[in-house]
JSON list of C-alpha atoms in Angstrom, two decimals:
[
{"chain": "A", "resi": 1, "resn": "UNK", "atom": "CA", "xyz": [-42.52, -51.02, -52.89]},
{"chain": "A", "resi": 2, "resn": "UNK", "atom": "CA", "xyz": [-45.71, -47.73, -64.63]},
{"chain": "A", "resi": 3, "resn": "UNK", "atom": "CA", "xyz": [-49.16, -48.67, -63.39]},
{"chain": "A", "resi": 4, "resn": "UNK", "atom": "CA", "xyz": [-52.78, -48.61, -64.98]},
{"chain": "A", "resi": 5, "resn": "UNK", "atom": "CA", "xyz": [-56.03, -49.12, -63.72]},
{"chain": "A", "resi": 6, "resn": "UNK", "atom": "CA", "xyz": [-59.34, -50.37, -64.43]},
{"chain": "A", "resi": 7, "resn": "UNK", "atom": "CA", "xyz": [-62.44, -48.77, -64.63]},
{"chain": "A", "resi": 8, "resn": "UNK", "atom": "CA", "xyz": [-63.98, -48.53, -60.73]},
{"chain": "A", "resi": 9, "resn": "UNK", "atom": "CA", "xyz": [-68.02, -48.33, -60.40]},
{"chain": "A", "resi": 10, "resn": "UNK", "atom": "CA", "xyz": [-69.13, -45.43, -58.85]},
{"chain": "A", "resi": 11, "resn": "UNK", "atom": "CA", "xyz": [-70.37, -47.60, -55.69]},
{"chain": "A", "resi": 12, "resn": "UNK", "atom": "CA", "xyz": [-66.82, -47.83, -54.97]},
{"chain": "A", "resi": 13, "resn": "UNK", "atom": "CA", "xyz": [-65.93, -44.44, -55.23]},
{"chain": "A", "resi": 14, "resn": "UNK", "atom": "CA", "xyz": [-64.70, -43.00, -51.47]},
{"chain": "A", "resi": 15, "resn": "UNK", "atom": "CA", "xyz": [-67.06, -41.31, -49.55]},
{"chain": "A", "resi": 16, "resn": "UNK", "atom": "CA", "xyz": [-65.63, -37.69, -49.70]},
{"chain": "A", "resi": 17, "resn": "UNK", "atom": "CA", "xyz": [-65.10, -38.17, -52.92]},
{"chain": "A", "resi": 18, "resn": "UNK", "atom": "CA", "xyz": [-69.30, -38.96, -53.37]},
{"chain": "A", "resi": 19, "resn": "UNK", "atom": "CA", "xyz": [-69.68, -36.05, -51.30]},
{"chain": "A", "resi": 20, "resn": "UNK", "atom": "CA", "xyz": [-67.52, -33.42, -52.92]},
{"chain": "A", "resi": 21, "resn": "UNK", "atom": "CA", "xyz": [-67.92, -33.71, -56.80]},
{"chain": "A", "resi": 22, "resn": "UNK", "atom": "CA", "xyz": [-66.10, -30.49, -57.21]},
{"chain": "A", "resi": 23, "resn": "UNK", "atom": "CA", "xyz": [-62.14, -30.22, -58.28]},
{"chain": "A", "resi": 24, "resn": "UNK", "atom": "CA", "xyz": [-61.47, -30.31, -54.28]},
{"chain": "A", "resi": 25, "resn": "UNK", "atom": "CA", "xyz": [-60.65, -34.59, -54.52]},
{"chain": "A", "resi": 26, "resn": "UNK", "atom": "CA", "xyz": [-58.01, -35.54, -57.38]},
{"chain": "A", "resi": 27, "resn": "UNK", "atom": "CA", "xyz": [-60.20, -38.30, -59.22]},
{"chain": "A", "resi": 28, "resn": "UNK", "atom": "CA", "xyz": [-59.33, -41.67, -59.81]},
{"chain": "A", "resi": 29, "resn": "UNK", "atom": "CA", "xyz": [-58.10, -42.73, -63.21]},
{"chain": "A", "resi": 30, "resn": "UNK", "atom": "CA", "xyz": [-60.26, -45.19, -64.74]},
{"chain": "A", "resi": 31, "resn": "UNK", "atom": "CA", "xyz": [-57.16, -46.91, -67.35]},
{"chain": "A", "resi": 32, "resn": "UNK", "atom": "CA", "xyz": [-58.90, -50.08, -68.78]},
{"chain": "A", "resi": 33, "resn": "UNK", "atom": "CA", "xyz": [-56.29, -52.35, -67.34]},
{"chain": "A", "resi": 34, "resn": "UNK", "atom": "CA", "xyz": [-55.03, -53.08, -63.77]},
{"chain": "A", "resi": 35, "resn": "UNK", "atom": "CA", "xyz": [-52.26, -53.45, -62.44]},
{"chain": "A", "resi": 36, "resn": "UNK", "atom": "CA", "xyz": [-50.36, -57.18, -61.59]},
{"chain": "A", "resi": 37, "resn": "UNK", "atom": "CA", "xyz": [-47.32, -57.91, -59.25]},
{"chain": "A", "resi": 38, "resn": "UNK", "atom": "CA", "xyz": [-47.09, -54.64, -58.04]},
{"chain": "A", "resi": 39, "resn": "UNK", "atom": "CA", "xyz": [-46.33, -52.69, -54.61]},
{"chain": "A", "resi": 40, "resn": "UNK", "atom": "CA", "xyz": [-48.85, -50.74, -52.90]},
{"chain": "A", "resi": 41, "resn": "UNK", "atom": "CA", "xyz": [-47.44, -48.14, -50.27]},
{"chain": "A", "resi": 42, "resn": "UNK", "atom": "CA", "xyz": [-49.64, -46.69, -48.05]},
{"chain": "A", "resi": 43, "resn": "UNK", "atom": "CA", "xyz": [-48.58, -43.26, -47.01]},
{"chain": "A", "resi": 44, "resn": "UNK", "atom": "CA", "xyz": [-46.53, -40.85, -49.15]},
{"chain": "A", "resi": 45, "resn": "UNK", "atom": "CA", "xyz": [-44.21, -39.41, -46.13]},
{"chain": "A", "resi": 46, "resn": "UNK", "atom": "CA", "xyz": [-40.71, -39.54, -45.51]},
{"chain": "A", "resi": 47, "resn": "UNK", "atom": "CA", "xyz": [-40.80, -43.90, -45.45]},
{"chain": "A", "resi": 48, "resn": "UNK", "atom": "CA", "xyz": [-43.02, -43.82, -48.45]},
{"chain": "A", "resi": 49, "resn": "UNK", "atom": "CA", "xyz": [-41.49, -41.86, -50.56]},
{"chain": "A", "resi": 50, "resn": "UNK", "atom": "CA", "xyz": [-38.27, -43.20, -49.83]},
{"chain": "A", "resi": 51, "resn": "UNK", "atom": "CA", "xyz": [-39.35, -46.68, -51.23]},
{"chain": "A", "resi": 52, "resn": "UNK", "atom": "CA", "xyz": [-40.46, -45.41, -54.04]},
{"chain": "A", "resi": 53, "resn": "UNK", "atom": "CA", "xyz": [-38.27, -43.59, -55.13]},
{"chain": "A", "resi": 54, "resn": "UNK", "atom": "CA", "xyz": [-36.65, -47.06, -55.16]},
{"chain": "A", "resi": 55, "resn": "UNK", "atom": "CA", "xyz": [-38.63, -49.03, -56.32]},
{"chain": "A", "resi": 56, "resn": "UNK", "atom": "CA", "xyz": [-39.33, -46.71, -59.71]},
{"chain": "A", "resi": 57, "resn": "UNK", "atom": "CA", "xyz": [-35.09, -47.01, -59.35]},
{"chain": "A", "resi": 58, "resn": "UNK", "atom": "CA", "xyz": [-35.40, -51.28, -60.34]},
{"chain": "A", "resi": 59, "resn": "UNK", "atom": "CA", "xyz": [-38.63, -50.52, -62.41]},
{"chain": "A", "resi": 60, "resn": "UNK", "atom": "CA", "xyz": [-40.85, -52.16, -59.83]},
{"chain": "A", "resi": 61, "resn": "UNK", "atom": "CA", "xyz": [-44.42, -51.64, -60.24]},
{"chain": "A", "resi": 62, "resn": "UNK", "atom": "CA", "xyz": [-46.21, -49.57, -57.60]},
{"chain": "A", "resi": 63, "resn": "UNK", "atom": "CA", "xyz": [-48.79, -46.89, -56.70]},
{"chain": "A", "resi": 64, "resn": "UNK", "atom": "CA", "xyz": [-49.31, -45.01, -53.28]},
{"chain": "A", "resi": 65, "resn": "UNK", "atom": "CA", "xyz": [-52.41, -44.48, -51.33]},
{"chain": "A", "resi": 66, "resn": "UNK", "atom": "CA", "xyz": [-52.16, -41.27, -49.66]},
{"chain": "A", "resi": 67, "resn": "UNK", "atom": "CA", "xyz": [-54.47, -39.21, -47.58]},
{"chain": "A", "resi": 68, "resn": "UNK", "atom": "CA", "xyz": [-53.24, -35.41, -48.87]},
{"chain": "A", "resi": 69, "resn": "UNK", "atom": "CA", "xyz": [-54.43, -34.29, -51.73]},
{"chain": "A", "resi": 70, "resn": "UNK", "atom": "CA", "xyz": [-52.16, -31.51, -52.43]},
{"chain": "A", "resi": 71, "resn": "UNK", "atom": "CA", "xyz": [-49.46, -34.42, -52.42]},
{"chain": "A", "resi": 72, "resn": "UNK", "atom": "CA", "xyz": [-51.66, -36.41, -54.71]},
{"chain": "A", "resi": 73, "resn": "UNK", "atom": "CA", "xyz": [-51.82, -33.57, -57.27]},
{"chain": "A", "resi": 74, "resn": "UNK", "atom": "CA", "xyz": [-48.33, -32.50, -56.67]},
{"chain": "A", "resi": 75, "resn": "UNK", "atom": "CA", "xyz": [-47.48, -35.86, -57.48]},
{"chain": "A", "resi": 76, "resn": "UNK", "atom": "CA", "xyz": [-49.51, -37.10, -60.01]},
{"chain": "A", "resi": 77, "resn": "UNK", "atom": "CA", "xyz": [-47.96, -34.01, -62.14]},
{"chain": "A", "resi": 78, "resn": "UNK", "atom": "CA", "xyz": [-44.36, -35.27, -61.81]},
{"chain": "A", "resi": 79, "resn": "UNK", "atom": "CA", "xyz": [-45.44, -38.52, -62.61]},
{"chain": "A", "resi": 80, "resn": "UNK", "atom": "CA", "xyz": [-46.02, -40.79, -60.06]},
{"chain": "A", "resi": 81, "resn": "UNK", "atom": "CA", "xyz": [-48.68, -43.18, -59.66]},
{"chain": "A", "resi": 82, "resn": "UNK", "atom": "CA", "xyz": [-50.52, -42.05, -56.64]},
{"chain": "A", "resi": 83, "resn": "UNK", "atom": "CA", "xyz": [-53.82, -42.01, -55.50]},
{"chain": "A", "resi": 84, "resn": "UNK", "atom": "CA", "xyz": [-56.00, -39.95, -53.36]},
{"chain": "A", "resi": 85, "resn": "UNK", "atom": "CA", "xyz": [-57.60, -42.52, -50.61]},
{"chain": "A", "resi": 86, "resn": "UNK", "atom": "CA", "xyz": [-58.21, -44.47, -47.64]},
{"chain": "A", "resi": 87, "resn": "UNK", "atom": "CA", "xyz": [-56.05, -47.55, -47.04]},
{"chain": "A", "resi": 88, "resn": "UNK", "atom": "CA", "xyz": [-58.28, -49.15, -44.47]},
{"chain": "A", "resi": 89, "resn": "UNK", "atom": "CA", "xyz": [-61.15, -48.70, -46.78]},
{"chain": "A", "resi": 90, "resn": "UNK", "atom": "CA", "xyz": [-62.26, -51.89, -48.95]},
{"chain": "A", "resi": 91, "resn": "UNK", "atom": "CA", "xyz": [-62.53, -50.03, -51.58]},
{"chain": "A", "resi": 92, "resn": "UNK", "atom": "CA", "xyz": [-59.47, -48.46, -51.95]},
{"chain": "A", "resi": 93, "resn": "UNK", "atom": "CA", "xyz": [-57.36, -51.14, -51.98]},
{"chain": "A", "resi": 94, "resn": "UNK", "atom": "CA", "xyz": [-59.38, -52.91, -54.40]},
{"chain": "A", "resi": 95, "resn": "UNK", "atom": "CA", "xyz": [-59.10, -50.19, -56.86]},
{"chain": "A", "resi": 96, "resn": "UNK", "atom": "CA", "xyz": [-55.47, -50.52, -55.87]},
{"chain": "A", "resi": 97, "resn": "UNK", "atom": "CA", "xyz": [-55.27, -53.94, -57.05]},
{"chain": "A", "resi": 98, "resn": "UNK", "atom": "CA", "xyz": [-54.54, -55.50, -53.78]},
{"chain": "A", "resi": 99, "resn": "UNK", "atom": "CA", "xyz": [-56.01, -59.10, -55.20]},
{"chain": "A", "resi": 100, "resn": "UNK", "atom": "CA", "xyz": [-52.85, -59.46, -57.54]},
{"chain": "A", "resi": 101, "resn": "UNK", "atom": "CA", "xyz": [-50.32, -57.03, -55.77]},
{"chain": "A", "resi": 102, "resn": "UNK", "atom": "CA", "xyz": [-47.19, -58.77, -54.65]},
{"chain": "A", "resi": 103, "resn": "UNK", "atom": "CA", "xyz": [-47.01, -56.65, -51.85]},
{"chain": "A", "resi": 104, "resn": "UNK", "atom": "CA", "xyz": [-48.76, -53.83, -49.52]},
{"chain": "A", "resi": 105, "resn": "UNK", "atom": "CA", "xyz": [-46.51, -51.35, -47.59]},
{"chain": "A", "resi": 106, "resn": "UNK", "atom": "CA", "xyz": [-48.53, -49.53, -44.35]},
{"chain": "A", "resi": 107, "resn": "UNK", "atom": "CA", "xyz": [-46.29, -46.51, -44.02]},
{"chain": "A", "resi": 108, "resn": "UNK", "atom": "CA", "xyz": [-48.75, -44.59, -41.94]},
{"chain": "A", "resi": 109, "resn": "UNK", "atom": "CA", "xyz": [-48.40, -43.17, -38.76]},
{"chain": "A", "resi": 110, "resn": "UNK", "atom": "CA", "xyz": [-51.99, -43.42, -37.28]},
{"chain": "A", "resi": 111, "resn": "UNK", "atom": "CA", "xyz": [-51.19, -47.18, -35.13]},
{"chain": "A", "resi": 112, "resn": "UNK", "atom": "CA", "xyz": [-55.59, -47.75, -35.51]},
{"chain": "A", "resi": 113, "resn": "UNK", "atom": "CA", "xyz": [-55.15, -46.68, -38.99]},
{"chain": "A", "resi": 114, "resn": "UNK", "atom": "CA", "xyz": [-52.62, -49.39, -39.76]},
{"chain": "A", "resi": 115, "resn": "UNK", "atom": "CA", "xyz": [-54.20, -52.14, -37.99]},
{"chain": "A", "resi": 116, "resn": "UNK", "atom": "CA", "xyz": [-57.51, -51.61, -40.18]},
{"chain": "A", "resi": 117, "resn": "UNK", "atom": "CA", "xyz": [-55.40, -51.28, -43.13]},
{"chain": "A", "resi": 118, "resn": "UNK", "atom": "CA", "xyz": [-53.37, -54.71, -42.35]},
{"chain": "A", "resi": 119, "resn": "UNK", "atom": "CA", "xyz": [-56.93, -56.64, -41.08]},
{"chain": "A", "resi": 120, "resn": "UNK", "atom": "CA", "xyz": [-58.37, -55.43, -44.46]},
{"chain": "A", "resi": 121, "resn": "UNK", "atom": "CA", "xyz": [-55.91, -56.67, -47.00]},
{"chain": "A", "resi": 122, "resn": "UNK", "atom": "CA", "xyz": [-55.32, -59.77, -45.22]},
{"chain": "A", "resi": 123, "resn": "UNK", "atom": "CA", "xyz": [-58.93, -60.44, -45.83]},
{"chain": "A", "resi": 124, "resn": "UNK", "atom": "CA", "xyz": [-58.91, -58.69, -49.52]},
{"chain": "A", "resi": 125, "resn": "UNK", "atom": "CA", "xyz": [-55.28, -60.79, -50.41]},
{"chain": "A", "resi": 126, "resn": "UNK", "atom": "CA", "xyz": [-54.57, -64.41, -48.14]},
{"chain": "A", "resi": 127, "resn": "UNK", "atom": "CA", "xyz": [-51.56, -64.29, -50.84]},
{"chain": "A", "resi": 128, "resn": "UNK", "atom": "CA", "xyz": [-49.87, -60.47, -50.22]},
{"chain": "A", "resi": 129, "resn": "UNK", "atom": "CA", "xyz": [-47.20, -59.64, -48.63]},
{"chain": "A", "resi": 130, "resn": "UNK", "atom": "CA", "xyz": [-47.53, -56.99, -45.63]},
{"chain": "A", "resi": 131, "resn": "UNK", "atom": "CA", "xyz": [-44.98, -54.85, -44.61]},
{"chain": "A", "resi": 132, "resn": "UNK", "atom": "CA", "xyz": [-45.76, -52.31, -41.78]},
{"chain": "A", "resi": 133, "resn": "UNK", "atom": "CA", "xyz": [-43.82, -49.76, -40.50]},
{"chain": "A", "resi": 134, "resn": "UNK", "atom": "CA", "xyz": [-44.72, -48.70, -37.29]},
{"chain": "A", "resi": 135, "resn": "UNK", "atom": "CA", "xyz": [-43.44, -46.69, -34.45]},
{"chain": "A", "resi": 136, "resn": "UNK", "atom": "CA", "xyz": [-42.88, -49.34, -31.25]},
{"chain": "A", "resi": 137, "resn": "UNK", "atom": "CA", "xyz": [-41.67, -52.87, -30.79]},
{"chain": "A", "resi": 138, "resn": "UNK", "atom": "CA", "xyz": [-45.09, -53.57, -28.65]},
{"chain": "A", "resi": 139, "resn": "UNK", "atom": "CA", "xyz": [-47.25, -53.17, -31.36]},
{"chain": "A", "resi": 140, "resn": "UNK", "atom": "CA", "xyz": [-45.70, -55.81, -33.58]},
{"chain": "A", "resi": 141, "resn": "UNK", "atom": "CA", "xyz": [-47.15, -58.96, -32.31]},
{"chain": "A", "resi": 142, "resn": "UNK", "atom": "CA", "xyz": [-51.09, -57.37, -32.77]},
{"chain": "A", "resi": 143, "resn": "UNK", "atom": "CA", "xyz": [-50.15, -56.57, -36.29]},
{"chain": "A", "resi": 144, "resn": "UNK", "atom": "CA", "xyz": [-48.87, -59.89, -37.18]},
{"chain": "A", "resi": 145, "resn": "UNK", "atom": "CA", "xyz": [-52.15, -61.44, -35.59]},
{"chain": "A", "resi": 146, "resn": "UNK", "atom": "CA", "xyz": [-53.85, -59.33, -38.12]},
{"chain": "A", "resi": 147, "resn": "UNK", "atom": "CA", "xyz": [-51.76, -60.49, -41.01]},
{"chain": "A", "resi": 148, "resn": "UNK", "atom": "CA", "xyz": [-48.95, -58.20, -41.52]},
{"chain": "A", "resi": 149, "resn": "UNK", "atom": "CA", "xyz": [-45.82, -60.49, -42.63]},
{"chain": "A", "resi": 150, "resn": "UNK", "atom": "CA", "xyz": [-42.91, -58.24, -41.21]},
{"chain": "A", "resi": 151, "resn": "UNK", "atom": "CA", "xyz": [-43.47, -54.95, -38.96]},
{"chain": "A", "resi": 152, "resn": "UNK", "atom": "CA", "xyz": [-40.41, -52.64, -38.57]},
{"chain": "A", "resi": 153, "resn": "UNK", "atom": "CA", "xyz": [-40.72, -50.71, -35.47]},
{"chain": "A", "resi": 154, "resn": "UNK", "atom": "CA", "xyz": [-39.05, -47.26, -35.87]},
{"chain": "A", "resi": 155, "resn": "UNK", "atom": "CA", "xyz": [-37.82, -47.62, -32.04]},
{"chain": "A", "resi": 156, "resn": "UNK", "atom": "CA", "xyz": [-35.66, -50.64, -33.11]},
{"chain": "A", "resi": 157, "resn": "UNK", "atom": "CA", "xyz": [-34.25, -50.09, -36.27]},
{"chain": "A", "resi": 158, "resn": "UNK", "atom": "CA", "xyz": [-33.16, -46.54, -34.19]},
{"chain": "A", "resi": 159, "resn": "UNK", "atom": "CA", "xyz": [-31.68, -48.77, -31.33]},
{"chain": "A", "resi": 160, "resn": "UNK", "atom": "CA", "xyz": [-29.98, -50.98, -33.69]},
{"chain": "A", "resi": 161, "resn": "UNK", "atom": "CA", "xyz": [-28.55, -48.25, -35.61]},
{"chain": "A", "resi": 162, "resn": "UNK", "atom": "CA", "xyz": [-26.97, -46.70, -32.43]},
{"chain": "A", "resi": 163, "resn": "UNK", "atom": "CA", "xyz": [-25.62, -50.02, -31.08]},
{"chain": "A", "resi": 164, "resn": "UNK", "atom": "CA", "xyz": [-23.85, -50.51, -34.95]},
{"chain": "A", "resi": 165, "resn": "UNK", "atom": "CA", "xyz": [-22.39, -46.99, -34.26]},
{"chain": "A", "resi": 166, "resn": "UNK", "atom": "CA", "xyz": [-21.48, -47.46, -31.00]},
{"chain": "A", "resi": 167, "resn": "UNK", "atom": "CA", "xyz": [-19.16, -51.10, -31.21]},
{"chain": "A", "resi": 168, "resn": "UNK", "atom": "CA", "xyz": [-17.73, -49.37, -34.71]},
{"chain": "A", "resi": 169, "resn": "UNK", "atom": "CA", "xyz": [-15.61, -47.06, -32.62]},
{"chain": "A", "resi": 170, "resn": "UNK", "atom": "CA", "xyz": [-14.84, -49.39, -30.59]},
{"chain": "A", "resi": 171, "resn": "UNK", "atom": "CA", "xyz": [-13.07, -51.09, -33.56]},
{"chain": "A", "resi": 172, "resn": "UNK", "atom": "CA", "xyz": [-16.04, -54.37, -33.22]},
{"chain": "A", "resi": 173, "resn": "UNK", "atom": "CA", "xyz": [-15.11, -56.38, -36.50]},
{"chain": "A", "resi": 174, "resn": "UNK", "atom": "CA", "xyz": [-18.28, -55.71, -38.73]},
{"chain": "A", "resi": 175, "resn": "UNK", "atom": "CA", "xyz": [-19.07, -59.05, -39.98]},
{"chain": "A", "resi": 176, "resn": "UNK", "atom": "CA", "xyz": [-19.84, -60.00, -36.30]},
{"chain": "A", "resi": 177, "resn": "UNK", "atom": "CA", "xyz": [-21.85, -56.61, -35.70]},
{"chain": "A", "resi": 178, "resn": "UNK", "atom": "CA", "xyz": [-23.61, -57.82, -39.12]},
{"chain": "A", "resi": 179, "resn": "UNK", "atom": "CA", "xyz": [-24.28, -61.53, -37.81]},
{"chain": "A", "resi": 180, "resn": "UNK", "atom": "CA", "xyz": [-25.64, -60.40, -34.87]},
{"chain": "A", "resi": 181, "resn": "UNK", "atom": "CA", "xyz": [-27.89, -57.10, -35.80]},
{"chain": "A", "resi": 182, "resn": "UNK", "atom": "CA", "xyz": [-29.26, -60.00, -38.99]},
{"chain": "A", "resi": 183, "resn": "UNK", "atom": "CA", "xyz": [-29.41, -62.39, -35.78]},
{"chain": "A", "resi": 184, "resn": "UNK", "atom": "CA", "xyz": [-31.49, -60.24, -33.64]},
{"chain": "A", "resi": 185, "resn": "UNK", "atom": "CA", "xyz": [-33.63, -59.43, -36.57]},
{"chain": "A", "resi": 186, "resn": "UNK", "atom": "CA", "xyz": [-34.22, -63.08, -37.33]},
{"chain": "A", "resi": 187, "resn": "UNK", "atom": "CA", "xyz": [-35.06, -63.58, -33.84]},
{"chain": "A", "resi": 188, "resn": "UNK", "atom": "CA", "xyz": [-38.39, -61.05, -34.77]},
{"chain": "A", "resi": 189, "resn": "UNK", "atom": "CA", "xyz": [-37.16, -58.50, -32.64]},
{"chain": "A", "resi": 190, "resn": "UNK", "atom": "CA", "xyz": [-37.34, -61.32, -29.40]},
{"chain": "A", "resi": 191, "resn": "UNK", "atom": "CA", "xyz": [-34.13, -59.93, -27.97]},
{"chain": "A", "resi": 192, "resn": "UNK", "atom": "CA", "xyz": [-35.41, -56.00, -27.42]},
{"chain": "A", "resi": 193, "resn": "UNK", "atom": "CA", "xyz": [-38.93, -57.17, -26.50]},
{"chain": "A", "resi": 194, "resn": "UNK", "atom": "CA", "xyz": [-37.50, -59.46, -23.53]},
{"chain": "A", "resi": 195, "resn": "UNK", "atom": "CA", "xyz": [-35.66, -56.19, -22.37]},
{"chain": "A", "resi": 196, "resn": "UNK", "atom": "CA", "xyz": [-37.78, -54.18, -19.54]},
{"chain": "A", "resi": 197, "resn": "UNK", "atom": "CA", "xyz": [-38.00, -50.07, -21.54]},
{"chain": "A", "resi": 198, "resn": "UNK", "atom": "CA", "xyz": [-35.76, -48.89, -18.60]},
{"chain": "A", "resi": 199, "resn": "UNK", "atom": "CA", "xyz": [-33.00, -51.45, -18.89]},
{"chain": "A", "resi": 200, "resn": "UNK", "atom": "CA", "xyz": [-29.62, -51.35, -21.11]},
{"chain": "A", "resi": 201, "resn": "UNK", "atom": "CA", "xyz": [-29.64, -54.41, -23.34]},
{"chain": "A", "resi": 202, "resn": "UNK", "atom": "CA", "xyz": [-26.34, -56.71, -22.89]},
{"chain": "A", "resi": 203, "resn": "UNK", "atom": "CA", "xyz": [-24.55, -58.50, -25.48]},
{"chain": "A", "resi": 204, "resn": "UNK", "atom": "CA", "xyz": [-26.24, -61.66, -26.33]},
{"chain": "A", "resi": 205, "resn": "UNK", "atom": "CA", "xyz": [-23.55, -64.35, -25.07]},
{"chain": "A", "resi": 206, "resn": "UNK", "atom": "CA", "xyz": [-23.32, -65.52, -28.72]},
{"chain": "A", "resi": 207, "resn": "UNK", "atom": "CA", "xyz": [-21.93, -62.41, -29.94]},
{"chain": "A", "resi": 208, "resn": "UNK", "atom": "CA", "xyz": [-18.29, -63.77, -30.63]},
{"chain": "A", "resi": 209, "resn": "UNK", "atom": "CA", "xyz": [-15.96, -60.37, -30.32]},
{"chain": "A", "resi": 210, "resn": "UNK", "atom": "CA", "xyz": [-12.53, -62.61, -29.89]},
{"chain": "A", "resi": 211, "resn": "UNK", "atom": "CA", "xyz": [-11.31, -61.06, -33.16]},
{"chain": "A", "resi": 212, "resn": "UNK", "atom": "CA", "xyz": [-12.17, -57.27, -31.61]},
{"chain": "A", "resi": 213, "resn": "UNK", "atom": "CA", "xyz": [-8.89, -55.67, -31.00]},
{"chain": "A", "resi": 214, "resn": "UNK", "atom": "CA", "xyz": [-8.31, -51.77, -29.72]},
{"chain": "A", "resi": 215, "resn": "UNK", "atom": "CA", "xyz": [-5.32, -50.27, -31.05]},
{"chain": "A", "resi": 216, "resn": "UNK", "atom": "CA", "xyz": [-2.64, -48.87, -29.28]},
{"chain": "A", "resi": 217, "resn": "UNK", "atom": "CA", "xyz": [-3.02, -45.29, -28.98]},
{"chain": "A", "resi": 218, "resn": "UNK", "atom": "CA", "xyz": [-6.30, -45.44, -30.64]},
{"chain": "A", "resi": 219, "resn": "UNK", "atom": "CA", "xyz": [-8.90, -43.26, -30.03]},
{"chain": "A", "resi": 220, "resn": "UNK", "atom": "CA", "xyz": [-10.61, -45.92, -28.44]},
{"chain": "A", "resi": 221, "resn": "UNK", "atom": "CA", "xyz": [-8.21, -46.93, -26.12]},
{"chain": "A", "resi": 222, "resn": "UNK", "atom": "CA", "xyz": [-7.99, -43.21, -24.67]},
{"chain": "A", "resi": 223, "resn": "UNK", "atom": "CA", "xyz": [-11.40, -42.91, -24.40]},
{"chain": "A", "resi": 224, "resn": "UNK", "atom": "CA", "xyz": [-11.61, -46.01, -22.08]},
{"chain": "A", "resi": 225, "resn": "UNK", "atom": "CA", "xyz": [-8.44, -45.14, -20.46]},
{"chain": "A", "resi": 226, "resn": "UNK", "atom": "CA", "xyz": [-9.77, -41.71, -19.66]},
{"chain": "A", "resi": 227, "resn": "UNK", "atom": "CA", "xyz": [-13.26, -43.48, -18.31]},
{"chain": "A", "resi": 228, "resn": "UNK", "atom": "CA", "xyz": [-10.97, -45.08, -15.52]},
{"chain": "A", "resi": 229, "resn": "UNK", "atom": "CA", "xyz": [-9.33, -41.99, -14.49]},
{"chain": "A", "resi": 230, "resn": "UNK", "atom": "CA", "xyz": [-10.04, -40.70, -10.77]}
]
């Protein structure tokens, strides 16, 4: 989150690759056009690969920066558009064609890594859109000081996921648990940052759960019945 490229002077080549002529580096393509409107996505792990697999799903444009070069050759082979490099490096993601992607997708898990990466296209692309996944809610407001657009802490989407899970069974209509996990999300993550790590997060008042009803004899009602037992 189906692409050329343009012929890269040697200058901007990456430094191992300077320094190790040999088959060890995949090389760079050199198509004679770029690519326009596309996705970049940083990182070919489980996040990366994931989008694009989607992306190439709704024919979105996109290549991947990634680090391993056994996964760039691996890769390449079946098809994809990835290439072997640095995504904090200058470089890199101008022989990605950060200047006229629509977007750039950090899906690293090195926190300095991403930071350089984000600082670095912000200064390469005012125009791009930044996504950055990362792995805690405190590093999201340095990244968006660097530039990123929207950071998605793994440690949130995980809490938010469990507290979906957890008012389903308790039979929590799920338009409200919709309107308020798209509330909280809107709020940039505010209502999980506020929360000391060690305390259990309430309800917001908000949250209206008049229409939540428990069945009788449902599974939910014996489980809270059986809480109050002696």
């Amino acid at each position: 989150m189906c692409v050329s490229w343009w012929p890269t002077p040697a200058s901007w080549r990456p430094r191992c690759w300077r320094s190790s002529p040999s088959s060890r580096w995949p090389p760079w393509p050199a198509d004679a056009a770029g690519p326009v409107d596309h996705v970049i996505i940083a990182g070919f792990g489980l996040n990366g690969r994931n989008l694009a697999r989607a992306l190439a799903e709704f024919g979105v444009p996109h290549v991947v920066l990634e680090m391993n070069p056994e996964t760039v050759r691996r890769e390449r082979a079946l098809g994809l558009d990835i290439r072997y490099g640095d995504c904090t490096r200058a470089a890199v993601l101008a022989h990605a064609g950060i200047e006229r992607a629509r977007a750039l997708v950090v899906a690293i898990s090195d926190p300095a890594s991403s930071r350089r990466s984000v600082r670095m296209a912000r200064e390469l692309a005012p125009d791009a859109q930044i996504f950055v996944r990362t792995e805690h809610v405190s590093e999201v407001d340095e990244l968006e000081s660097l530039g990123a657009d929207e950071v998605i802490p793994a440690e949130f989407e995980t809490a938010l996921s469990l507290f979906e899970r957890v008012l389903t069974i308790y039979d929590v209509p799920e338009d409200t648990i919709d309107g308020l996990v798209d509330r909280m999300r809107l709020e940039n993550y505010g209502f999980l940052r506020s929360v000391p790590r060690r305390s259990a997060p309430a309800l917001p008042a908000a949250a209206d759960l008049g229409s939540c009803r428990v069945p009788t004899g449902g599974g939910a009602e014996r489980r809270g019945t059986d809480r109050r037992k002696p």
